[in-house]
CSV table of N, CA and C in Angstrom, one decimal:
chain,number,residue,atom,x,y,z
A,1214,MET,N,10.6,-13.6,-19.5
A,1214,MET,CA,9.2,-13.2,-20.3
A,1214,MET,C,8.7,-12.0,-19.5
A,1215,LYS,N,8.0,-11.2,-20.2
A,1215,LYS,CA,7.4,-10.2,-20.2
A,1215,LYS,C,5.9,-10.3,-19.1
A,1216,THR,N,5.9,-9.0,-18.9
A,1216,THR,CA,4.9,-8.9,-17.5
A,1216,THR,C,3.0,-9.1,-18.8
A,1217,GLU,N,2.8,-8.6,-19.4
A,1217,GLU,CA,1.5,-8.3,-20.2
A,1217,GLU,C,1.6,-9.9,-20.3
A,1218,GLN,N,2.8,-11.2,-20.6
A,1218,GLN,CA,2.2,-12.3,-20.6
A,1218,GLN,C,1.1,-13.1,-19.6
A,1219,LEU,N,1.4,-12.6,-17.9
A,1219,LEU,CA,0.9,-13.2,-16.8
A,1219,LEU,C,0.2,-12.2,-16.2
A,1220,MET,N,-0.3,-10.6,-16.6
A,1220,MET,CA,-0.9,-10.0,-16.0
A,1220,MET,C,-2.4,-10.3,-16.2
A,1221,THR,N,-3.1,-10.1,-15.4
A,1221,THR,CA,-4.9,-10.5,-15.6
A,1221,THR,C,-4.9,-8.5,-16.5
A,1222,LYS,N,-6.0,-9.3,-17.4
A,1222,LYS,CA,-6.3,-7.9,-18.0
A,1222,LYS,C,-7.3,-7.5,-18.2
A,1223,GLU,N,-8.6,-8.0,-17.6
A,1223,GLU,CA,-10.1,-8.3,-17.2
A,1223,GLU,C,-10.3,-7.1,-15.9
A,1224,VAL,N,-10.0,-6.3,-15.5
A,1224,VAL,CA,-9.7,-5.5,-14.0
A,1224,VAL,C,-11.0,-4.7,-13.7
A,1225,GLY,N,-11.3,-4.7,-12.3
A,1225,GLY,CA,-12.6,-3.5,-12.6
A,1225,GLY,C,-11.4,-2.7,-12.0
A,1226,SER,N,-12.4,-1.2,-11.7
A,1226,SER,CA,-11.6,-0.1,-11.1
A,1226,SER,C,-12.4,0.9,-11.1
A,1227,CYS,N,-11.9,1.8,-9.9
A,1227,CYS,CA,-13.4,2.3,-8.8
A,1227,CYS,C,-12.7,3.3,-9.6
A,1228,GLN,N,-13.3,4.7,-8.8
A,1228,GLN,CA,-13.0,6.4,-9.2
A,1228,GLN,C,-12.9,7.0,-7.5
A,1229,PRO,N,-12.1,7.7,-7.2
A,1229,PRO,CA,-12.0,8.4,-5.8
A,1229,PRO,C,-13.5,9.1,-5.0
A,1230,GLY,N,-14.2,9.1,-6.5
A,1230,GLY,CA,-15.9,9.8,-5.3
A,1230,GLY,C,-16.1,8.8,-5.3
A,1231,ASP,N,-16.3,7.2,-5.7
A,1231,ASP,CA,-17.5,6.4,-5.0
A,1231,ASP,C,-17.3,5.7,-3.7
A,1232,SER,N,-18.7,5.7,-3.3
A,1232,SER,CA,-18.5,5.0,-2.3
A,1232,SER,C,-17.2,3.7,-1.6
A,1233,LEU,N,-17.1,3.7,-0.8
A,1233,LEU,CA,-16.0,2.5,-0.8
A,1233,LEU,C,-16.9,0.8,-1.3
A,1234,GLY,N,-18.4,1.1,-1.2
A,1234,GLY,CA,-19.4,-0.3,-1.5
A,1234,GLY,C,-18.8,-0.6,-2.9
A,1235,HIS,N,-18.7,0.4,-3.7
A,1235,HIS,CA,-18.4,-0.1,-4.8
A,1235,HIS,C,-17.0,-1.3,-5.4
A,1236,PRO,N,-16.1,-1.1,-4.7
A,1236,PRO,CA,-14.9,-1.9,-4.7
A,1236,PRO,C,-14.8,-3.0,-3.4
A,1237,ALA,N,-15.7,-3.1,-2.7
A,1237,ALA,CA,-15.9,-3.9,-2.3
A,1237,ALA,C,-16.9,-5.0,-3.7
A,1238,ARG,N,-17.4,-4.5,-4.0
A,1238,ARG,CA,-18.5,-5.5,-4.7
A,1238,ARG,C,-17.4,-5.4,-5.6
A,1239,ILE,N,-16.7,-5.1,-6.1
A,1239,ILE,CA,-15.5,-5.7,-7.5
A,1239,ILE,C,-15.4,-7.0,-6.8
A,1240,MET,N,-14.6,-6.5,-5.4
A,1240,MET,CA,-13.6,-7.8,-4.8
A,1240,MET,C,-14.3,-8.6,-4.5
A,1241,TRP,N,-15.4,-9.1,-4.2
A,1241,TRP,CA,-16.4,-9.4,-4.1
A,1241,TRP,C,-17.2,-10.6,-5.4
A,1242,GLU,N,-17.3,-9.9,-6.2
A,1242,GLU,CA,-17.4,-10.4,-7.7
A,1242,GLU,C,-16.2,-10.5,-8.2
A,1243,ARG,N,-15.2,-10.1,-8.1
A,1243,ARG,CA,-13.8,-11.0,-8.9
A,1243,ARG,C,-13.0,-12.0,-7.9
A,1244,ASP,N,-13.7,-12.2,-7.3
A,1244,ASP,CA,-12.4,-12.9,-6.0
A,1244,ASP,C,-11.5,-12.3,-6.1
A,1245,CYS,N,-11.2,-11.2,-5.5
A,1245,CYS,CA,-9.9,-10.5,-5.2
A,1245,CYS,C,-9.6,-9.6,-4.3
A,1246,GLY,N,-8.5,-9.0,-3.7
A,1246,GLY,CA,-8.6,-8.0,-2.7
A,1246,GLY,C,-7.8,-6.8,-3.0
A,1247,PHE,N,-7.9,-6.5,-4.2
A,1247,PHE,CA,-7.1,-5.2,-4.6
A,1247,PHE,C,-7.4,-4.6,-6.1
A,1248,VAL,N,-7.9,-2.8,-5.3
A,1248,VAL,CA,-8.9,-2.6,-7.3
A,1248,VAL,C,-8.0,-1.1,-7.6
A,1249,PRO,N,-7.5,-0.9,-8.5
A,1249,PRO,CA,-6.8,0.3,-8.8
A,1249,PRO,C,-8.1,1.2,-8.7
A,1250,VAL,N,-7.8,2.2,-8.3
A,1250,VAL,CA,-8.2,3.6,-8.3
A,1250,VAL,C,-8.3,4.6,-9.4
A,1251,THR,N,-9.1,5.2,-10.5
A,1251,THR,CA,-8.6,5.9,-12.1
A,1251,THR,C,-9.7,7.0,-11.6
A,1252,GLU,N,-8.5,8.1,-12.7
A,1252,GLU,CA,-8.8,9.4,-12.2
A,1252,GLU,C,-10.8,9.1,-12.2
A,1253,SER,N,-11.4,9.1,-13.7
A,1253,SER,CA,-12.4,8.8,-13.8
A,1253,SER,C,-12.8,7.6,-14.6
A,1254,ARG,N,-14.1,7.2,-15.0
A,1254,ARG,CA,-14.3,6.2,-15.7
A,1254,ARG,C,-13.7,6.3,-17.6
A,1255,GLU,N,-13.8,7.7,-18.3
A,1255,GLU,CA,-13.2,8.0,-19.2
A,1255,GLU,C,-11.8,8.3,-19.5
A,1256,ASP,N,-11.6,8.3,-18.1
A,1256,ASP,CA,-9.7,8.6,-18.0
A,1256,ASP,C,-9.3,7.7,-17.2
A,1257,ARG,N,-8.5,6.6,-17.7
A,1257,ARG,CA,-8.1,5.0,-16.6
A,1257,ARG,C,-6.6,5.5,-16.5
A,1258,ARG,N,-6.4,6.6,-16.3
A,1258,ARG,CA,-5.1,7.3,-15.6
A,1258,ARG,C,-5.2,6.6,-14.0
A,1259,VAL,N,-4.3,5.4,-13.5
A,1259,VAL,CA,-4.1,5.2,-11.9
A,1259,VAL,C,-3.6,6.4,-11.4
A,1260,VAL,N,-4.5,6.8,-10.5
A,1260,VAL,CA,-4.2,7.4,-9.4
A,1260,VAL,C,-4.1,7.2,-8.1
A,1261,GLY,N,-4.5,5.6,-7.7
A,1261,GLY,CA,-4.5,5.4,-6.6
A,1261,GLY,C,-4.9,3.7,-6.5
A,1262,VAL,N,-5.0,2.6,-5.0
A,1262,VAL,CA,-4.9,1.6,-4.8
A,1262,VAL,C,-6.3,1.2,-3.7
A,1263,VAL,N,-6.8,0.4,-3.9
A,1263,VAL,CA,-7.8,0.3,-2.4
A,1263,VAL,C,-7.5,-1.0,-2.5
A,1264,THR,N,-7.1,-1.8,-0.8
A,1264,THR,CA,-7.6,-3.1,-0.8
A,1264,THR,C,-8.3,-3.7,-0.2
A,1265,ASP,N,-8.7,-4.9,0.5
A,1265,ASP,CA,-9.6,-4.9,1.3
A,1265,ASP,C,-9.4,-4.7,2.5
A,1266,ARG,N,-8.1,-4.3,2.9
A,1266,ARG,CA,-8.0,-4.0,4.3
A,1266,ARG,C,-8.1,-2.7,4.3
A,1267,ASP,N,-7.8,-1.6,3.5
A,1267,ASP,CA,-8.1,-0.3,3.5
A,1267,ASP,C,-9.4,-0.6,4.0
A,1268,ILE,N,-10.6,-1.1,3.3
A,1268,ILE,CA,-12.3,-1.5,3.4
A,1268,ILE,C,-12.5,-1.7,5.1
A,1269,CYS,N,-11.2,-2.5,4.8
A,1269,CYS,CA,-12.1,-3.1,6.2
A,1269,CYS,C,-11.6,-2.3,7.4
A,1270,MET,N,-10.3,-1.9,7.2
A,1270,MET,CA,-9.4,-0.7,8.8
A,1270,MET,C,-10.7,0.8,8.8
A,1271,ALA,N,-11.3,1.0,7.4
A,1271,ALA,CA,-11.3,2.4,7.4
A,1271,ALA,C,-13.1,2.5,8.2
A,1272,THR,N,-13.8,1.0,7.6
A,1272,THR,CA,-15.3,1.4,8.4
A,1272,THR,C,-14.9,1.0,10.0
A,1273,TYR,N,-13.9,-0.1,10.2
A,1273,TYR,CA,-13.7,-0.6,11.7
A,1273,TYR,C,-13.7,1.1,12.0
A,1274,THR,N,-12.2,1.8,12.0
A,1274,THR,CA,-11.5,3.4,12.6
A,1274,THR,C,-13.0,3.9,12.8
A,1275,LYS,N,-12.6,4.5,11.4
A,1275,LYS,CA,-14.6,5.4,11.2
A,1275,LYS,C,-16.0,5.0,12.1
A,1276,GLY,N,-16.1,4.1,12.1
A,1276,GLY,CA,-17.3,3.5,12.8
A,1276,GLY,C,-18.4,3.8,11.4
A,1277,GLN,N,-18.1,4.1,10.3
A,1277,GLN,CA,-19.3,4.4,9.2
A,1277,GLN,C,-19.8,3.0,8.3
A,1278,SER,N,-20.6,2.5,7.3
A,1278,SER,CA,-21.0,1.6,6.8
A,1278,SER,C,-19.9,2.2,5.3
A,1279,LEU,N,-20.4,1.3,4.2
A,1279,LEU,CA,-19.2,1.3,3.1
A,1279,LEU,C,-19.8,2.1,2.3
A,1280,GLU,N,-21.2,3.1,2.4
A,1280,GLU,CA,-21.6,3.8,1.6
A,1280,GLU,C,-21.5,5.5,2.2
A,1281,GLN,N,-20.8,5.1,3.2
A,1281,GLN,CA,-20.8,6.6,4.3
A,1281,GLN,C,-19.1,7.5,3.9
A,1282,ILE,N,-18.4,6.2,3.2
A,1282,ILE,CA,-16.8,6.6,3.4
A,1282,ILE,C,-16.6,6.2,1.5
A,1283,ARG,N,-15.8,7.6,1.4
A,1283,ARG,CA,-15.3,7.7,0.0
A,1283,ARG,C,-14.0,6.9,-0.3
A,1284,VAL,N,-13.8,6.6,-1.7
A,1284,VAL,CA,-12.3,5.6,-2.0
A,1284,VAL,C,-11.3,6.7,-1.5
A,1285,ARG,N,-11.6,8.1,-1.9
A,1285,ARG,CA,-10.5,9.0,-2.0
A,1285,ARG,C,-9.8,9.0,-0.7
A,1286,ASP,N,-10.9,9.0,0.5
A,1286,ASP,CA,-10.1,8.7,2.0
A,1286,ASP,C,-9.8,8.0,2.2
A,1287,VAL,N,-9.6,6.6,1.7
A,1287,VAL,CA,-8.7,5.3,2.2
A,1287,VAL,C,-7.8,4.8,1.5
A,1288,MET,N,-7.5,5.3,-0.2
A,1288,MET,CA,-7.0,4.4,-1.0
A,1288,MET,C,-5.7,5.3,-1.2
A,1289,SER,N,-4.1,4.6,-1.2
A,1289,SER,CA,-2.9,4.8,-1.2
A,1289,SER,C,-2.9,5.0,-2.4
A,1290,THR,N,-2.1,6.3,-2.5
A,1290,THR,CA,-1.0,7.2,-3.4
A,1290,THR,C,-0.2,7.0,-4.1
A,1291,GLY,N,0.6,7.6,-4.7
A,1291,GLY,CA,2.2,7.4,-5.0
A,1291,GLY,C,2.1,6.0,-5.5
A,1292,VAL,N,1.3,5.0,-5.9
A,1292,VAL,CA,1.4,3.6,-6.2
A,1292,VAL,C,2.2,3.6,-7.9
A,1293,ARG,N,3.1,2.1,-7.3
A,1293,ARG,CA,4.0,1.5,-8.0
A,1293,ARG,C,3.7,0.9,-9.2
A,1294,THR,N,4.2,0.9,-10.2
A,1294,THR,CA,3.1,0.6,-11.5
A,1294,THR,C,4.0,-0.2,-12.3
A,1295,CYS,N,3.8,-0.8,-13.0
A,1295,CYS,CA,4.8,-1.6,-13.9
A,1295,CYS,C,4.0,-1.7,-16.0
A,1296,LYS,N,4.8,-1.6,-16.6
A,1296,LYS,CA,4.6,-1.4,-17.9
A,1296,LYS,C,4.2,-3.0,-18.9
A,1297,PRO,N,3.3,-3.4,-19.9
A,1297,PRO,CA,3.2,-4.8,-20.1
A,1297,PRO,C,4.2,-5.3,-20.8
A,1298,SER,N,5.9,-4.5,-21.1
A,1298,SER,CA,6.9,-4.5,-22.0
A,1298,SER,C,7.5,-5.1,-20.7
A,1299,ASP,N,7.4,-4.7,-19.6
A,1299,ASP,CA,8.3,-5.1,-18.5
A,1299,ASP,C,8.8,-6.5,-18.5
A,1300,ASP,N,9.9,-6.6,-18.2
A,1300,ASP,CA,10.5,-8.2,-17.9
A,1300,ASP,C,10.1,-8.1,-16.5
A,1301,LEU,N,10.1,-9.5,-16.6
A,1301,LEU,CA,9.0,-10.1,-15.1
A,1301,LEU,C,10.0,-9.8,-13.9
A,1302,ASP,N,11.6,-10.1,-13.8
A,1302,ASP,CA,12.1,-9.5,-13.3
A,1302,ASP,C,12.4,-8.0,-12.5
A,1303,THR,N,11.4,-7.1,-13.4
A,1303,THR,CA,11.7,-5.6,-12.6
A,1303,THR,C,9.9,-5.8,-12.5
A,1304,ALA,N,9.2,-6.0,-12.5
A,1304,ALA,CA,7.5,-6.6,-12.0
A,1304,ALA,C,7.8,-6.9,-10.0
A,1305,GLU,N,8.9,-8.1,-10.2
A,1305,GLU,CA,8.9,-8.4,-9.2
A,1305,GLU,C,9.9,-7.7,-8.2
A,1306,THR,N,11.1,-6.9,-9.0
A,1306,THR,CA,11.7,-6.0,-7.8
A,1306,THR,C,10.8,-4.8,-7.5
A,1307,ALA,N,10.0,-4.6,-8.5
A,1307,ALA,CA,8.8,-3.1,-7.9
A,1307,ALA,C,8.3,-3.8,-6.9
A,1308,LEU,N,7.6,-5.3,-6.6
A,1308,LEU,CA,6.9,-5.5,-5.2
A,1308,LEU,C,7.7,-6.0,-4.6
A,1309,ARG,N,9.0,-6.3,-4.3
A,1309,ARG,CA,9.6,-6.5,-3.1
A,1309,ARG,C,10.0,-4.8,-2.6
A,1310,GLU,N,10.1,-4.1,-3.3
A,1310,GLU,CA,10.7,-3.0,-3.6
A,1310,GLU,C,9.4,-1.9,-2.4
A,1311,ALA,N,8.0,-2.1,-3.0
A,1311,ALA,CA,6.7,-1.7,-2.8
A,1311,ALA,C,6.0,-1.8,-1.5
A,1312,GLN,N,7.1,-3.8,-1.4
A,1312,GLN,CA,6.0,-4.4,0.0
A,1312,GLN,C,5.1,-4.7,-0.6
A,1313,VAL,N,4.2,-4.9,-1.7
A,1313,VAL,CA,3.0,-5.2,-2.2
A,1313,VAL,C,2.8,-6.6,-2.8
A,1314,HIS,N,1.5,-7.1,-3.1
A,1314,HIS,CA,1.6,-7.9,-4.0
A,1314,HIS,C,0.8,-7.8,-5.3
A,1315,ARG,N,0.9,-6.7,-5.3
A,1315,ARG,CA,-0.4,-6.9,-6.8
A,1315,ARG,C,0.6,-5.2,-6.6
A,1316,LEU,N,0.4,-5.5,-8.5
A,1316,LEU,CA,0.7,-3.7,-9.3
A,1316,LEU,C,-0.3,-3.8,-10.4
A,1317,PRO,N,-0.8,-2.3,-10.5
A,1317,PRO,CA,-1.3,-2.3,-11.8
A,1317,PRO,C,-0.1,-2.0,-13.1
A,1318,VAL,N,-0.9,-2.3,-13.9
A,1318,VAL,CA,0.4,-2.6,-15.3
A,1318,VAL,C,-0.7,-1.4,-16.1
A,1319,VAL,N,0.5,-0.5,-16.4
A,1319,VAL,CA,-0.2,0.4,-17.2
A,1319,VAL,C,0.8,0.7,-18.9
A,1320,ASP,N,0.1,1.5,-19.4
A,1320,ASP,CA,0.8,2.1,-20.8
A,1320,ASP,C,1.4,3.6,-20.0
A,1321,ASP,N,2.0,3.9,-21.5
A,1321,ASP,CA,2.8,5.2,-21.5
A,1321,ASP,C,1.6,6.3,-20.8
A,1322,ALA,N,0.9,6.4,-20.7
A,1322,ALA,CA,0.0,7.7,-20.3
A,1322,ALA,C,-0.8,6.8,-18.8
A,1323,ASP,N,-0.3,6.1,-18.7
A,1323,ASP,CA,-0.3,5.9,-17.4
A,1323,ASP,C,-2.0,5.4,-17.1
A,1324,GLN,N,-2.1,4.8,-18.1
A,1324,GLN,CA,-3.6,4.5,-18.2
A,1324,GLN,C,-4.0,2.5,-18.2
A,1325,LEU,N,-5.0,2.4,-17.0
A,1325,LEU,CA,-5.0,0.9,-16.5
A,1325,LEU,C,-5.2,0.1,-17.9
A,1326,LEU,N,-4.0,-0.7,-17.8
A,1326,LEU,CA,-4.2,-2.0,-18.7
A,1326,LEU,C,-4.5,-2.7,-18.0
A,1327,GLY,N,-4.4,-3.3,-17.0
A,1327,GLY,CA,-4.7,-4.8,-16.0
A,1327,GLY,C,-3.4,-4.8,-14.5
A,1328,VAL,N,-3.4,-6.0,-13.8
A,1328,VAL,CA,-2.6,-5.9,-12.8
A,1328,VAL,C,-2.1,-7.3,-12.9
A,1329,ILE,N,-0.7,-7.3,-12.4
A,1329,ILE,CA,0.5,-8.3,-12.1
A,1329,ILE,C,0.4,-8.6,-10.6
A,1330,SER,N,-0.2,-9.9,-10.2
A,1330,SER,CA,0.4,-10.2,-8.7
A,1330,SER,C,1.6,-10.9,-8.5
A,1331,LEU,N,1.4,-11.5,-7.2
A,1331,LEU,CA,2.8,-12.4,-6.8
A,1331,LEU,C,2.1,-13.6,-7.1
A,1332,ALA,N,0.4,-13.9,-7.0
A,1332,ALA,CA,0.0,-15.1,-7.3
A,1332,ALA,C,0.3,-15.7,-8.4
A,1333,ASP,N,0.2,-14.4,-9.5
A,1333,ASP,CA,-0.2,-15.4,-11.1
A,1333,ASP,C,1.4,-15.3,-11.4
A,1334,ILE,N,2.4,-14.7,-10.6
A,1334,ILE,CA,4.1,-15.1,-11.1
A,1334,ILE,C,4.2,-16.5,-10.5
A,1335,ALA,N,3.4,-17.0,-9.1
A,1335,ALA,CA,3.5,-18.5,-8.3
A,1335,ALA,C,2.9,-19.2,-9.1
A,1336,ARG,N,1.9,-18.7,-9.5
A,1336,ARG,CA,0.8,-19.7,-10.7
A,1336,ARG,C,2.1,-20.3,-12.1
A,1337,GLU,N,2.5,-19.0,-12.3
A,1337,GLU,CA,3.7,-19.3,-13.6
A,1337,GLU,C,4.7,-20.1,-13.4
A,1338,ALA,N,5.2,-20.3,-11.8
A,1338,ALA,CA,6.9,-21.2,-11.6
A,1338,ALA,C,6.0,-22.8,-11.2
A,1339,ALA,N,4.5,-23.0,-11.3
A,1339,ALA,CA,4.5,-24.1,-10.2
A,1339,ALA,C,4.6,-24.8,-12.0
A,1340,ARG,N,3.5,-24.1,-12.8
A,1340,ARG,CA,3.5,-25.0,-14.3
A,1340,ARG,C,5.2,-24.9,-14.7
A,1341,GLU,N,6.1,-24.3,-14.1
A,1341,GLU,CA,7.0,-24.7,-15.5
A,1341,GLU,C,8.1,-25.7,-14.4
A,1342,VAL,N,7.5,-26.0,-13.1
A,1342,VAL,CA,8.7,-27.2,-12.3
A,1342,VAL,C,8.5,-28.5,-13.5
A,1343,GLY,N,10.0,-29.1,-13.7
A,1343,GLY,CA,9.6,-29.8,-14.3
A,1343,GLY,C,10.4,-29.7,-15.7
A,1344,LEU,N,10.2,-28.7,-16.0
A,1344,LEU,CA,10.7,-28.3,-17.6
A,1344,LEU,C,12.1,-28.0,-17.1
A,1345,LYS,N,12.4,-28.3,-18.4
A,1345,LYS,CA,14.2,-28.0,-19.0
A,1345,LYS,C,14.5,-26.5,-18.3
A,1346,ARG,N,14.0,-25.6,-19.0
A,1346,ARG,CA,14.3,-24.5,-18.9
A,1346,ARG,C,13.0,-23.2,-18.4
A,1347,GLN,N,13.0,-23.3,-16.9
A,1347,GLN,CA,12.2,-22.3,-16.7
A,1347,GLN,C,12.2,-21.1,-16.6
A,1348,LEU,N,11.5,-20.1,-17.0
A,1348,LEU,CA,11.6,-18.5,-16.8
A,1348,LEU,C,11.0,-18.4,-15.8
A,1349,VAL,N,10.6,-19.0,-14.8
A,1349,VAL,CA,9.9,-18.4,-13.5
A,1349,VAL,C,9.8,-19.8,-12.5
A,1350,THR,N,10.6,-19.5,-11.5
A,1350,THR,CA,11.2,-20.4,-10.3
A,1350,THR,C,10.9,-20.7,-8.9
A,1351,THR,N,10.2,-21.9,-8.3
A,1351,THR,CA,9.6,-21.2,-7.3
A,1351,THR,C,10.8,-20.6,-6.0
A,1352,ALA,N,12.0,-20.8,-6.4
A,1352,ALA,CA,13.4,-19.8,-5.9
A,1352,ALA,C,13.0,-18.3,-5.2
A,1353,GLU,N,12.4,-17.9,-7.4
A,1353,GLU,CA,12.2,-16.6,-7.2
A,1353,GLU,C,11.0,-16.0,-6.6
A,1354,VAL,N,10.1,-16.8,-6.9
A,1354,VAL,CA,8.7,-16.5,-6.0
A,1354,VAL,C,9.0,-16.3,-4.4
A,1355,GLY,N,9.6,-17.4,-3.9
A,1355,GLY,CA,10.4,-17.4,-2.5
A,1355,GLY,C,10.9,-15.8,-2.2
A,1356,ALA,N,12.2,-15.9,-2.9
A,1356,ALA,CA,12.5,-14.5,-2.3
A,1356,ALA,C,12.1,-13.4,-2.8
A,1357,THR,N,11.1,-13.3,-4.0
A,1357,THR,CA,10.2,-12.2,-3.7
A,1357,THR,C,9.1,-11.9,-2.8
A,1358,LEU,N,8.3,-12.7,-2.5
A,1358,LEU,CA,7.7,-13.5,-1.1
A,1358,LEU,C,8.2,-12.3,-0.1
A,1359,ALA,N,10.0,-12.8,0.5
A,1359,ALA,CA,10.4,-12.6,1.7
A,1359,ALA,C,10.3,-10.6,1.4
A,1360,GLY,N,10.9,-11.0,0.1
A,1360,GLY,CA,11.1,-9.5,0.2
A,1360,GLY,C,9.6,-8.3,0.9
A,1361,ILE,N,8.4,-8.8,0.3
A,1361,ILE,CA,7.6,-7.8,0.2
A,1361,ILE,C,6.7,-8.5,2.1
A,1362,SER,N,7.5,-9.5,2.5
A,1362,SER,CA,6.9,-10.1,4.0
A,1362,SER,C,8.1,-8.8,4.4
A,1363,GLN,N,9.4,-8.1,4.6
A,1363,GLN,CA,10.2,-7.6,5.2
A,1363,GLN,C,8.8,-6.4,5.9
A,1364,PRO,N,9.6,-6.4,7.4
A,1364,PRO,CA,8.8,-5.7,8.4
A,1364,PRO,C,9.1,-4.2,7.8
A,1365,ARG,N,7.8,-3.1,7.3
A,1365,ARG,CA,8.2,-2.0,6.9
A,1365,ARG,C,8.4,-0.9,8.1
A,1366,THR,N,9.0,0.2,7.9
A,1366,THR,CA,9.2,1.5,8.8
A,1366,THR,C,8.0,2.1,9.0
A,1367,LEU,N,7.8,2.5,9.8
A,1367,LEU,CA,5.9,3.0,10.2
A,1367,LEU,C,6.0,4.4,9.3
A,1368,GLU,N,6.0,4.4,8.1
A,1368,GLU,CA,5.6,5.8,7.7
A,1368,GLU,C,4.5,5.7,7.4
A,1369,ALA,N,3.9,7.0,6.7
A,1369,ALA,CA,2.8,6.5,6.2
A,1369,ALA,C,2.3,6.5,5.2
A,1370,THR,N,1.1,5.4,4.9
A,1370,THR,CA,1.5,4.7,3.3
A,1370,THR,C,0.2,5.8,2.2
A,1371,HIS,N,-0.2,6.5,3.5
A,1371,HIS,CA,-2.0,6.9,2.7
A,1371,HIS,C,-1.6,8.4,2.5
């Protein structure tokens, strides 16, 4: 199975100069906890990601409102991505290695096309339970979750 078969294609994005209010609004409206950061509205090259945790920790530690803090100040850079043509195994390996629950899906020019998440993969595994030929298994999802959940080293991620 290919990543493009399970990825979410309609994703919101923000830019480094936006206030944290923008990705917070996207998360609220789309019921998600992750927003890709693109170079600009026209150039959708992925330059980072911001999570709901990033937003919460930034407002708490800085003692400022969402509108006072810029995305560039809290986003994670050096983001792992995958391609829509990647096998699902490749995406799962990237999730485990990066210890993240979601990956931006990009084209050859690193332009944002969508997002693949562990939740997308888990829903597919649940759908396939009982089929003779399962392309995604619950055991596979469990192994990926276990890999993501390993304690991290104390390296800076921002």
